[in-house]
Coordinates of C-alpha atoms in Angstrom, one line a residue:
M1 CA 0.1 -0.1 -0.1
Q2 CA 1.4 3.6 -0.8
T3 CA 1.0 6.2 2.0
I4 CA -2.7 7.7 1.5
Q5 CA -2.4 11.9 2.1
L6 CA -5.4 14.0 3.3
S7 CA -4.7 17.6 3.1
N8 CA -7.1 20.3 4.7
I9 CA -10.2 18.2 3.7
F10 CA -13.6 20.2 4.0
K11 CA -16.9 18.1 3.7
Q12 CA -20.2 19.8 3.8
Q13 CA -23.7 17.7 3.8
A14 CA -27.0 19.8 3.8
H15 CA -25.4 23.0 4.5
Q16 CA -23.8 21.2 7.6
T17 CA -19.8 20.9 7.9
I18 CA -19.0 17.4 8.7
L19 CA -15.2 17.5 8.4
K20 CA -13.1 20.9 8.8
D21 CA -9.3 21.3 8.1
F22 CA -8.8 17.7 8.1
T23 CA -5.2 16.6 7.3
L24 CA -4.0 13.2 8.1
T25 CA -0.9 10.7 6.7
I26 CA -2.0 7.0 6.5
P27 CA 1.4 5.1 6.0
A28 CA 1.6 1.5 5.1
Q29 CA 1.5 -1.0 8.5
S30 CA 0.3 2.1 10.6
N31 CA -1.6 1.9 13.6
I32 CA -3.9 5.1 13.8
G33 CA -6.9 5.6 16.0
I34 CA -9.2 8.6 15.7
Q35 CA -11.8 9.8 18.3
M36 CA -14.5 11.3 16.5
S37 CA -18.4 10.8 16.1
H38 CA -20.5 8.5 14.2
V39 CA -21.4 11.0 11.6
E40 CA -17.9 12.1 11.2
A41 CA -16.4 8.6 11.0
T42 CA -19.0 7.7 8.6
T43 CA -18.0 10.7 6.4
L44 CA -14.4 9.9 6.5
F45 CA -14.8 6.5 5.6
N46 CA -17.2 7.3 2.5
L47 CA -14.3 10.0 1.4
L48 CA -11.7 7.5 1.8
R49 CA -13.3 4.9 -0.1
Q50 CA -14.6 7.6 -2.8
T51 CA -18.2 6.8 -2.8
I52 CA -18.8 10.6 -1.9
P53 CA -16.6 13.7 -2.9
Q54 CA -14.8 16.0 -0.7
T55 CA -16.3 19.7 -0.9
S56 CA -12.5 21.1 -1.1
G57 CA -8.9 19.7 -0.2
V58 CA -6.7 17.3 -1.7
M59 CA -6.8 13.3 -1.2
T60 CA -4.0 11.2 -2.7
G61 CA -2.8 7.6 -2.8
L62 CA -6.3 6.2 -2.8
T63 CA -7.1 3.0 -4.7
P64 CA -10.8 2.4 -3.3
A65 CA -10.8 -1.0 -4.5
R66 CA -8.4 -1.7 -2.3
I67 CA -10.3 -0.3 0.8
Q68 CA -12.9 -1.9 2.9
A69 CA -15.0 -0.6 6.0
I70 CA -16.8 -2.0 8.8
F71 CA -19.3 0.2 10.6
H72 CA -20.4 -0.4 13.7
D73 CA -24.0 -1.2 12.6
D74 CA -23.2 -3.4 9.6
G75 CA -25.7 -5.8 8.6
F76 CA -25.3 -9.4 7.5
Y77 CA -27.6 -12.3 5.8
P78 CA -29.2 -13.7 9.1
Q79 CA -30.5 -17.0 7.2
L80 CA -27.0 -17.7 6.0
T81 CA -24.3 -19.9 8.0
V82 CA -21.0 -18.7 9.0
S83 CA -19.4 -20.5 6.5
T84 CA -22.0 -19.9 3.6
Y85 CA -21.6 -16.6 4.3
L86 CA -17.7 -16.2 4.2
K87 CA -17.4 -18.7 0.8
T88 CA -19.7 -15.9 -0.9
F89 CA -16.9 -13.4 -0.4
Q90 CA -14.3 -15.6 -0.8
H91 CA -15.6 -16.3 -4.6
I92 CA -15.3 -12.7 -5.3
S93 CA -11.7 -12.3 -3.7
T94 CA -8.2 -13.6 -4.6
F95 CA -8.4 -15.5 -1.1
E96 CA -6.9 -19.0 -1.4
T97 CA -6.6 -20.0 2.2
D98 CA -8.8 -23.0 3.1
L99 CA -11.7 -21.4 5.3
D100 CA -11.4 -24.1 8.0
D101 CA -7.7 -22.9 8.5
I102 CA -8.7 -19.3 9.3
L103 CA -11.8 -19.8 10.9
Q104 CA -9.7 -20.8 14.1
Y105 CA -7.7 -17.4 14.2
F106 CA -11.2 -15.4 14.2
A107 CA -12.6 -17.4 16.9
L108 CA -15.2 -18.6 14.7
K109 CA -14.4 -22.5 14.1
D110 CA -17.2 -23.9 16.4
V111 CA -19.9 -21.8 14.8
A112 CA -19.0 -22.5 11.1
H113 CA -22.0 -24.1 10.0
T114 CA -24.4 -21.8 12.6
K115 CA -26.9 -19.5 11.1
I116 CA -25.6 -15.8 11.5
K117 CA -29.0 -15.0 13.1
H118 CA -27.9 -17.1 16.1
L119 CA -24.7 -15.8 16.5
S120 CA -23.6 -13.5 19.4
F121 CA -22.9 -9.8 19.0
D122 CA -19.4 -10.5 19.9
Q123 CA -19.2 -13.4 17.2
Q124 CA -20.9 -11.0 14.7
Q125 CA -18.1 -8.7 15.1
R126 CA -15.3 -10.8 14.6
L127 CA -17.3 -12.4 11.5
A128 CA -17.3 -8.9 10.2
L129 CA -13.5 -8.5 10.7
L130 CA -13.0 -12.0 8.6
R131 CA -15.1 -10.7 6.0
A132 CA -13.4 -7.9 5.5
F133 CA -9.9 -10.1 5.8
I134 CA -10.9 -12.6 3.2
L135 CA -11.6 -9.3 0.6
Q136 CA -7.7 -8.7 1.5
P137 CA -7.7 -4.9 1.7
D138 CA -4.7 -2.6 1.6
L139 CA -6.5 -0.5 4.0
L140 CA -9.3 -1.6 6.5
L141 CA -11.5 0.9 8.2
I142 CA -13.1 0.1 11.4
E143 CA -15.5 2.3 13.5
S144 CA -16.3 1.4 17.3
P145 CA -15.0 -2.1 17.1
L146 CA -14.9 -2.9 21.1
T147 CA -18.2 -1.0 21.7
N148 CA -20.9 -3.4 23.8
L149 CA -18.3 -6.4 23.4
T150 CA -18.3 -9.1 26.4
N151 CA -14.9 -8.8 28.2
A152 CA -14.1 -12.0 26.5
G153 CA -15.2 -11.0 23.4
I154 CA -12.9 -8.0 23.7
E155 CA -9.9 -10.3 24.5
L156 CA -11.1 -12.6 21.2
Y157 CA -11.7 -9.6 18.9
L158 CA -8.3 -8.0 20.0
A159 CA -6.3 -11.3 18.8
A160 CA -8.2 -11.6 15.6
L161 CA -7.1 -7.8 15.0
A162 CA -3.6 -8.4 15.7
Y163 CA -3.7 -11.5 13.3
T164 CA -5.2 -8.8 10.4
R165 CA -2.3 -6.7 11.3
E166 CA 0.1 -9.3 10.9
H167 CA -0.7 -10.1 7.4
G168 CA -0.2 -6.9 6.0
V169 CA -3.2 -5.1 6.3
T170 CA -3.3 -1.6 7.4
V171 CA -6.0 -0.5 9.7
L172 CA -7.7 2.6 10.8
L173 CA -9.9 2.6 13.5
T174 CA -12.4 5.4 15.0
S175 CA -14.4 5.5 18.1
Y176 CA -15.8 8.1 20.5
S177 CA -14.1 6.3 23.2
L178 CA -10.7 7.1 24.0
E179 CA -9.9 4.0 26.1
E180 CA -11.2 2.0 23.2
L181 CA -8.6 3.6 21.0
V182 CA -6.1 3.3 23.8
L183 CA -6.3 -0.7 23.5
T184 CA -6.2 -1.0 19.5
S185 CA -4.1 1.6 18.4
T186 CA -0.7 3.0 18.8
T187 CA -1.0 6.4 17.5
I188 CA -4.2 8.3 18.5
F189 CA -6.1 11.5 17.2
R190 CA -8.6 13.4 18.3
Y191 CA -11.1 15.4 15.5
R192 CA -11.9 18.7 17.0
P193 CA -14.9 20.2 14.5
N194 CA -13.4 23.7 14.8
Q195 CA -9.7 22.8 14.9
G196 CA -9.1 19.4 12.9
L197 CA -7.0 16.5 14.0
E198 CA -5.0 16.6 17.2
L199 CA -2.2 14.2 18.2
T200 CA -3.3 12.8 21.5
D201 CA 0.1 12.7 23.7
L202 CA 0.3 9.2 25.7
A203 CA 3.8 9.9 26.4
T204 CA 5.0 10.5 29.8
E205 CA 5.2 14.0 30.8
S206 CA 8.0 16.5 30.3
S207 CA 10.8 16.5 32.7
S208 CA 10.0 19.7 33.9
D209 CA 6.8 18.5 35.2
S210 CA 8.0 15.1 36.6
A211 CA 10.9 16.7 38.3
H212 CA 9.5 16.3 41.9
T213 CA 11.6 13.8 43.7
S214 CA 10.4 11.3 46.8
E215 CA 12.0 14.0 49.3
D216 CA 9.3 16.3 48.2
T217 CA 6.5 16.4 50.9
P218 CA 2.9 16.0 49.7
R219 CA 1.3 18.9 50.8
P220 CA -2.8 17.8 52.0
I221 CA -5.5 18.7 49.3
F222 CA -9.1 18.4 50.1
K223 CA -10.5 19.9 47.0
I224 CA -9.5 20.2 43.2
A225 CA -10.6 23.0 41.4
S226 CA -11.9 23.3 37.9
K227 CA -12.2 26.4 36.0
V228 CA -15.8 26.4 34.2
E229 CA -16.7 29.5 32.5
D230 CA -16.7 32.3 34.7
K231 CA -16.8 30.3 38.1
T232 CA -14.4 27.8 39.7
V233 CA -15.8 24.5 40.8
F234 CA -14.4 22.4 43.4
F235 CA -14.3 18.8 43.9
S236 CA -13.4 16.2 46.7
P237 CA -11.3 13.8 45.6
N238 CA -13.8 10.8 46.3
E239 CA -15.9 12.4 43.7
I240 CA -13.6 12.0 41.1
D241 CA -13.6 8.8 38.9
F242 CA -10.4 9.0 37.5
I243 CA -8.1 11.7 35.6
E244 CA -6.8 11.7 32.2
S245 CA -4.1 13.6 30.5
V246 CA -5.1 14.5 27.0
N247 CA -2.4 16.8 24.9
G248 CA -0.7 17.5 28.5
V249 CA -4.2 18.9 29.8
S250 CA -5.8 17.1 32.9
Q251 CA -9.0 16.2 32.6
L252 CA -11.2 15.2 35.7
N253 CA -13.8 12.8 35.0
V254 CA -16.8 13.2 37.6
S255 CA -20.0 11.2 37.2
G256 CA -19.6 10.8 33.3
E257 CA -18.3 14.6 32.7
Q258 CA -15.1 15.9 32.3
F259 CA -13.5 19.2 33.9
T260 CA -10.4 20.7 32.9
S261 CA -7.8 21.0 36.0
S262 CA -4.8 23.6 35.7
Q263 CA -2.6 21.0 37.3
T264 CA -0.5 18.7 35.8
M265 CA -0.7 14.6 36.0
S266 CA 2.5 14.6 37.9
E267 CA 1.2 17.4 40.3
L268 CA -1.9 15.7 40.9
E269 CA -0.3 12.3 41.4
Q270 CA 1.8 13.7 44.3
Q271 CA -1.3 15.6 45.8
L272 CA -3.4 12.5 45.3
T273 CA -1.3 9.4 45.7
T274 CA -1.9 9.6 49.6
L275 CA -5.8 10.2 49.0
G276 CA -6.4 6.8 47.3
F277 CA -5.0 7.5 43.6
F278 CA -3.1 5.5 41.7
R279 CA -1.0 6.3 38.3
C280 CA -2.4 3.1 36.3
H281 CA -0.9 4.2 33.1
R282 CA 1.0 7.5 32.0
S283 CA -2.0 9.2 30.9
Y284 CA -4.7 8.0 33.7
L285 CA -4.7 8.5 37.5
V286 CA -7.4 6.4 38.8
N287 CA -9.4 6.5 41.8
L288 CA -9.0 3.0 43.8
Q289 CA -12.2 2.9 45.2
Q290 CA -13.8 3.0 41.5
I291 CA -12.2 -0.2 40.5
A292 CA -14.6 -3.1 40.1
E293 CA -12.5 -5.4 37.9
L294 CA -9.1 -6.1 36.2
I295 CA -9.5 -7.9 32.8
S296 CA -6.5 -9.3 30.8
Y297 CA -7.0 -9.3 27.3
S298 CA -3.6 -10.3 26.2
R299 CA -0.4 -11.3 28.1
N300 CA 0.8 -7.7 27.9
S301 CA -2.7 -5.9 28.0
Y302 CA -4.6 -5.1 31.0
T303 CA -7.6 -3.0 31.3
L304 CA -9.3 -1.8 34.7
I305 CA -13.3 -1.8 34.5
L306 CA -14.6 1.0 36.8
K307 CA -17.8 1.1 38.6
N308 CA -19.5 3.0 36.1
K309 CA -18.2 0.8 33.3
S310 CA -15.2 3.0 32.1
K311 CA -12.3 1.3 31.0
L312 CA -8.9 2.3 31.6
P313 CA -5.6 0.8 30.7
L314 CA -3.1 -0.7 33.1
S315 CA 0.4 -0.2 32.1
R316 CA 2.1 -3.7 32.3
G317 CA 4.9 -2.5 34.8
K318 CA 2.2 -0.9 37.0
L319 CA 0.4 -4.2 37.9
T320 CA 3.2 -5.1 40.7
D321 CA 2.5 -1.9 42.2
L322 CA -1.4 -2.4 42.0
K323 CA -1.0 -5.8 43.5
A324 CA 0.9 -4.3 46.2
L325 CA -1.7 -1.7 46.7
I326 CA -5.0 -3.7 47.2
N327 CA -3.8 -7.1 47.9
F328 CA -5.0 -9.8 45.3

């Protein structure tokens, strides 16, 4: 696959601006995730497949016949069995591998002769991925692949996605959930309607922010401030579910709402560690009282499930520290 370049794409539909100042480079074998809405994702996918034209801007390197898309609400032929359904697509592709040999990698071997209408949602999502894989695209576009999957379904889907990438398919994922993109992508962007794409910085904060030593004495903190328009809102630490670093800005997540803090993650970590917070990932501080489950989707992938169903990544190197804190 040659590099795909989108430069200053503008797309308007029914007098409504869907994409603006959208610039993106998609190299072969890249692993890109974009946080965006369903409407924005659908529009982007259709632009890349050239089923709709851009209003303005330039796109190069596209070969529509070599691009496949999986939308979150894709339909199937429910009366067909899994095997019959896949053979239909195999007939129109150059895919020569025996289906019996490939079904196991998508965790569908045991339902090969089951009608699609009897599959679970988890199985249907993997079936959609295998269908696209059989068509052998250079670029595969997937919207919200993990949304509404069970924990076991997420683990199996991630394994199938890794297999897809290992066999030369470049994958671009979109989701409204940043946590979902952390699990599936290495380079993550956020699309902001008035600012275009912004690279989400998941790296450790700068040395100037993390220069505090263990010799520093944490000062007591009982309220965390957030500036909201012309007022300042104060939160008790136990009200905060988790804190997320987005492009160097700390976002307090309180009962499903986000509030910006002027403090860095390093400052918040220093102040809140003694109050029950844990740096589970370089971009996340979690309130330990909000943790409900720990899930391992693969040998090197751990996820914390909070009481409010939020999913936060747990760095492999932090697992031992977490075990020491909550004794499991």
